[in-house]
Short mmCIF file of C-alpha atoms in Angstrom, two decimals:
data_model
loop_
_atom_site.label_atom_id
_atom_site.label_comp_id
_atom_site.label_asym_id
_atom_site.label_seq_id
_atom_site.Cartn_x
_atom_site.Cartn_y
_atom_site.Cartn_z
CA MET A 1 46.63 85.68 98.23
CA PRO A 2 49.92 83.89 97.55
CA LYS A 3 52.83 85.10 99.62
CA LYS A 4 55.49 87.13 97.87
CA PRO A 5 58.92 85.56 97.93
CA PRO A 6 61.28 87.38 100.30
CA SER A 7 63.12 90.13 98.52
CA LYS A 8 66.85 89.68 98.04
CA PRO A 9 69.07 92.11 99.91
CA ALA A 10 70.43 94.83 97.67
CA LYS A 11 73.99 94.24 96.48
CA PRO A 12 76.50 96.75 97.81
CA ALA A 13 77.54 99.28 95.21
CA LYS A 14 80.87 98.55 93.57
CA VAL A 15 83.64 100.90 94.59
CA PRO A 16 85.71 102.26 91.67
CA VAL A 17 89.44 101.51 91.69
CA HIS A 18 90.42 105.11 92.41
CA GLY A 19 87.30 105.97 94.36
CA PRO A 20 86.27 106.33 97.98
CA GLN A 21 88.63 103.74 99.43
CA HIS A 22 91.40 106.31 98.93
CA SER A 23 89.47 109.16 100.50
CA ASN A 24 90.38 108.30 104.09
CA GLN A 25 93.41 106.00 103.95
CA VAL A 26 96.08 104.42 101.80
CA ARG A 27 98.50 101.65 102.71
CA ILE A 28 102.26 101.31 102.69
CA ILE A 29 103.13 98.73 100.04
CA GLY A 30 106.54 97.39 101.09
CA GLY A 31 109.33 97.48 103.66
CA GLN A 32 109.24 97.36 107.45
CA TRP A 33 105.83 99.07 107.70
CA LYS A 34 104.20 97.04 104.92
CA ARG A 35 100.37 97.09 105.02
CA THR A 36 100.33 99.94 107.57
CA PRO A 37 97.36 102.24 106.81
CA LEU A 38 98.01 105.98 106.42
CA PRO A 39 95.05 108.30 107.12
CA VAL A 40 94.18 110.90 104.48
CA LEU A 41 92.59 114.26 105.32
CA SER A 42 89.71 114.08 102.84
CA ALA A 43 88.39 117.48 103.89
CA LEU A 44 91.41 119.12 102.27
CA GLY A 45 90.86 117.36 98.95
CA LEU A 46 94.19 115.56 99.09
CA ARG A 47 94.85 113.27 96.14
CA PRO A 48 97.19 110.55 97.44
CA THR A 49 99.03 108.35 94.99
CA PRO A 50 96.89 105.17 94.69
CA ASP A 51 98.41 101.99 96.09
CA ARG A 52 98.65 100.31 92.67
CA VAL A 53 100.42 103.31 91.13
CA ARG A 54 102.82 103.53 94.05
CA GLU A 55 103.64 99.84 93.76
CA THR A 56 104.50 100.29 90.07
CA ALA A 57 106.53 103.44 90.72
CA PHE A 58 108.59 101.82 93.46
CA ASN A 59 109.23 98.80 91.25
CA TRP A 60 110.70 101.24 88.71
CA ILE A 61 112.81 102.94 91.37
CA ASN A 62 113.96 99.63 92.84
CA HIS A 63 115.15 98.57 89.38
CA GLN A 64 117.16 101.79 88.96
CA ARG A 65 118.68 101.51 92.46
CA ASP A 66 119.15 97.72 92.44
CA ALA A 67 116.73 97.72 95.40
CA TYR A 68 119.39 99.44 97.54
CA TRP A 69 117.96 102.16 99.80
CA ALA A 70 120.41 102.37 102.70
CA ASN A 71 122.20 105.48 101.39
CA ALA A 72 119.17 107.16 99.76
CA GLN A 73 118.52 110.83 100.54
CA VAL A 74 114.87 111.52 99.60
CA LEU A 75 112.90 114.76 99.22
CA ASP A 76 109.09 114.83 99.00
CA LEU A 77 108.21 118.40 98.03
CA PHE A 78 104.40 118.07 98.09
CA ALA A 79 103.98 115.49 100.84
CA GLY A 80 100.18 115.52 101.31
CA SER A 81 99.21 112.13 102.80
CA GLY A 82 102.89 111.18 103.08
CA ALA A 83 102.25 108.02 101.05
CA LEU A 84 105.35 108.45 98.86
CA GLY A 85 107.69 109.64 101.60
CA PHE A 86 106.72 107.03 104.18
CA GLU A 87 106.93 104.35 101.48
CA ALA A 88 110.56 105.32 100.85
CA ALA A 89 111.27 105.44 104.59
CA SER A 90 109.67 102.02 105.06
CA ARG A 91 112.05 100.58 102.48
CA GLY A 92 115.07 101.83 104.41
CA ALA A 93 115.93 105.24 102.93
CA GLN A 94 118.66 106.92 104.98
CA SER A 95 116.66 110.15 105.20
CA VAL A 96 113.30 111.39 103.94
CA THR A 97 112.40 115.07 104.07
CA MET A 98 108.69 115.81 103.61
CA ILE A 99 107.45 119.31 102.81
CA ASP A 100 103.88 120.60 102.88
CA SER A 101 102.47 124.10 103.18
CA ASN A 102 99.35 123.10 105.14
CA ALA A 103 99.62 123.08 108.94
CA GLN A 104 96.90 120.46 109.37
CA VAL A 105 98.70 118.15 106.95
CA THR A 106 102.09 118.52 108.65
CA ARG A 107 100.52 117.89 112.07
CA GLN A 108 99.09 114.62 110.81
CA LEU A 109 102.41 113.66 109.21
CA GLU A 110 104.12 114.27 112.57
CA GLU A 111 101.56 111.99 114.26
CA ILE A 112 102.23 109.22 111.71
CA LYS A 113 105.99 109.67 112.14
CA ALA A 114 105.65 109.32 115.91
CA LYS A 115 103.42 106.24 115.59
CA LEU A 116 105.90 104.54 113.24
CA LYS A 117 108.94 105.75 115.21
CA ALA A 118 110.27 106.88 111.84
CA ASP A 119 113.58 108.43 112.89
CA ASN A 120 114.69 108.67 109.25
CA VAL A 121 111.84 111.12 108.44
CA GLN A 122 111.95 114.91 108.78
CA ILE A 123 108.77 116.95 108.31
CA MET A 124 108.74 120.65 107.48
CA ARG A 125 105.92 123.09 106.88
CA GLY A 126 106.73 125.45 104.04
CA ASP A 127 106.28 126.48 100.44
CA ALA A 128 107.75 123.80 98.15
CA LEU A 129 109.45 126.27 95.78
CA SER A 130 111.00 128.28 98.61
CA VAL A 131 112.25 125.15 100.37
CA ALA A 132 113.72 123.81 97.13
CA GLN A 133 115.48 127.09 96.36
CA SER A 134 116.87 127.31 99.88
CA ALA A 135 118.11 123.71 99.81
CA ALA A 136 119.81 124.27 96.45
CA THR A 137 121.52 127.40 97.80
CA ARG A 138 122.82 125.44 100.80
CA GLY A 139 124.20 122.76 98.48
CA GLN A 140 121.81 120.07 99.75
CA ARG A 141 121.59 117.10 97.38
CA TYR A 142 119.17 114.20 97.06
CA ASP A 143 119.08 110.85 95.29
CA LEU A 144 115.31 110.80 94.78
CA ILE A 145 112.77 113.63 94.61
CA PHE A 146 109.00 113.12 94.64
CA LEU A 147 106.87 115.71 92.81
CA ASP A 148 103.14 115.13 93.23
CA PRO A 149 101.83 118.71 93.18
CA PRO A 150 98.29 120.00 92.65
CA TYR A 151 97.49 119.81 88.95
CA GLN A 152 96.89 122.74 86.59
CA GLN A 153 99.04 125.11 88.65
CA SER A 154 102.33 124.86 86.72
CA PHE A 155 104.17 123.51 89.76
CA LEU A 156 106.11 120.96 87.69
CA GLU A 157 107.29 123.68 85.32
CA LYS A 158 108.64 125.63 88.30
CA THR A 159 110.06 122.80 90.40
CA LEU A 160 111.72 120.57 87.79
CA PRO A 161 114.37 123.19 86.87
CA LEU A 162 115.17 123.50 90.61
CA CYS A 163 115.57 119.73 90.84
CA LEU A 164 118.56 119.95 88.49
CA LYS A 165 120.39 121.75 91.31
CA LEU A 166 119.15 119.35 94.00
CA LEU A 167 119.97 115.93 92.54
CA ASN A 168 123.06 113.88 93.14
CA GLU A 169 124.64 112.41 90.02
CA GLY A 170 122.36 109.64 88.74
CA GLY A 171 119.47 110.89 90.89
CA LEU A 172 115.83 110.33 89.99
CA VAL A 173 112.64 112.38 90.00
CA TYR A 174 109.22 110.77 90.29
CA ALA A 175 106.53 113.12 88.95
CA GLU A 176 102.75 112.89 88.73
CA SER A 177 100.76 115.12 86.43
CA GLY A 178 97.37 115.63 84.85
CA LEU A 179 99.15 115.52 81.47
CA SER A 180 101.76 113.28 79.91
CA LEU A 181 105.37 114.50 80.02
CA GLU A 182 106.23 112.58 76.86
CA PHE A 183 106.36 114.77 73.75
CA ALA A 184 107.10 114.25 70.09
CA GLU A 185 110.60 115.16 68.93
CA GLY A 186 110.97 118.91 68.64
CA GLU A 187 107.89 119.63 70.81
CA THR A 188 109.43 119.17 74.28
CA PRO A 189 108.96 122.35 76.36
CA GLU A 190 112.09 124.10 77.59
CA TRP A 191 111.52 123.16 81.25
CA LEU A 192 111.64 119.46 80.27
CA ALA A 193 114.56 119.70 77.85
CA ASN A 194 117.14 118.39 80.32
CA TRP A 195 115.09 115.40 81.41
CA GLU A 196 114.79 111.86 80.09
CA VAL A 197 111.52 110.05 80.79
CA ILE A 198 112.79 106.59 81.81
CA ARG A 199 109.40 105.09 82.55
CA ALA A 200 105.85 106.40 82.24
CA ASP A 201 102.33 105.09 82.65
CA LYS A 202 98.77 106.25 83.22
CA ALA A 203 96.11 105.24 85.76
CA GLY A 204 92.72 106.87 85.37
CA MET A 205 93.40 110.57 84.90
CA VAL A 206 96.86 110.39 86.47
CA PHE A 207 100.05 110.31 84.40
CA TYR A 208 103.10 109.21 86.36
CA HIS A 209 106.73 109.30 85.30
CA LEU A 210 110.25 108.45 86.38
CA LEU A 211 112.73 111.07 85.17
CA LYS A 212 116.49 111.29 84.99
CA TYR A 213 118.74 114.26 84.25
CA LYS A 214 120.00 114.25 80.67
CA PRO A 215 123.07 116.49 80.23
#
């Protein structure tokens, strides 16, 4: 009997853009820690901002700030993997405060901070709304606030009004959502009425926006 030709090795399955490669790490895009991997606790179902989305978002922010970070006070209310907060710290933000309610998450963030020797980063365990309310009461102000909360839990509706009391003049809010924050004229919900969507885009099921206070 004729010999069968050797079978070709099976091709590895293609990995989707927002698939498994984000389940255990993401990478810092720019600044002094560029290309540094950040571990992600996949067991907790964290949904870190994908590298490509973060690169776009920080290009937007750089444009608004003329790429000047040295005086930036940053608040990351739903820190998760720390991808957004450490990205800002890597680019030279004066201070970055990261908040998360999960003890396992904050422990890992502390480990990353120690590894990077990130003296400009402060990590707190706490409820985002309570921390925001307390900071507003103390008169604490920020130049940039990251809001990447769990979807479908109305966190943006509750936190955006608080951000009005937390932003310095000309400050920015970066917000991710399962829905677009751009509405037709006359249909904008009350909690968004004071905000201008400067930039917005979509990647997969994620809508991401850069917002500015509109008096």
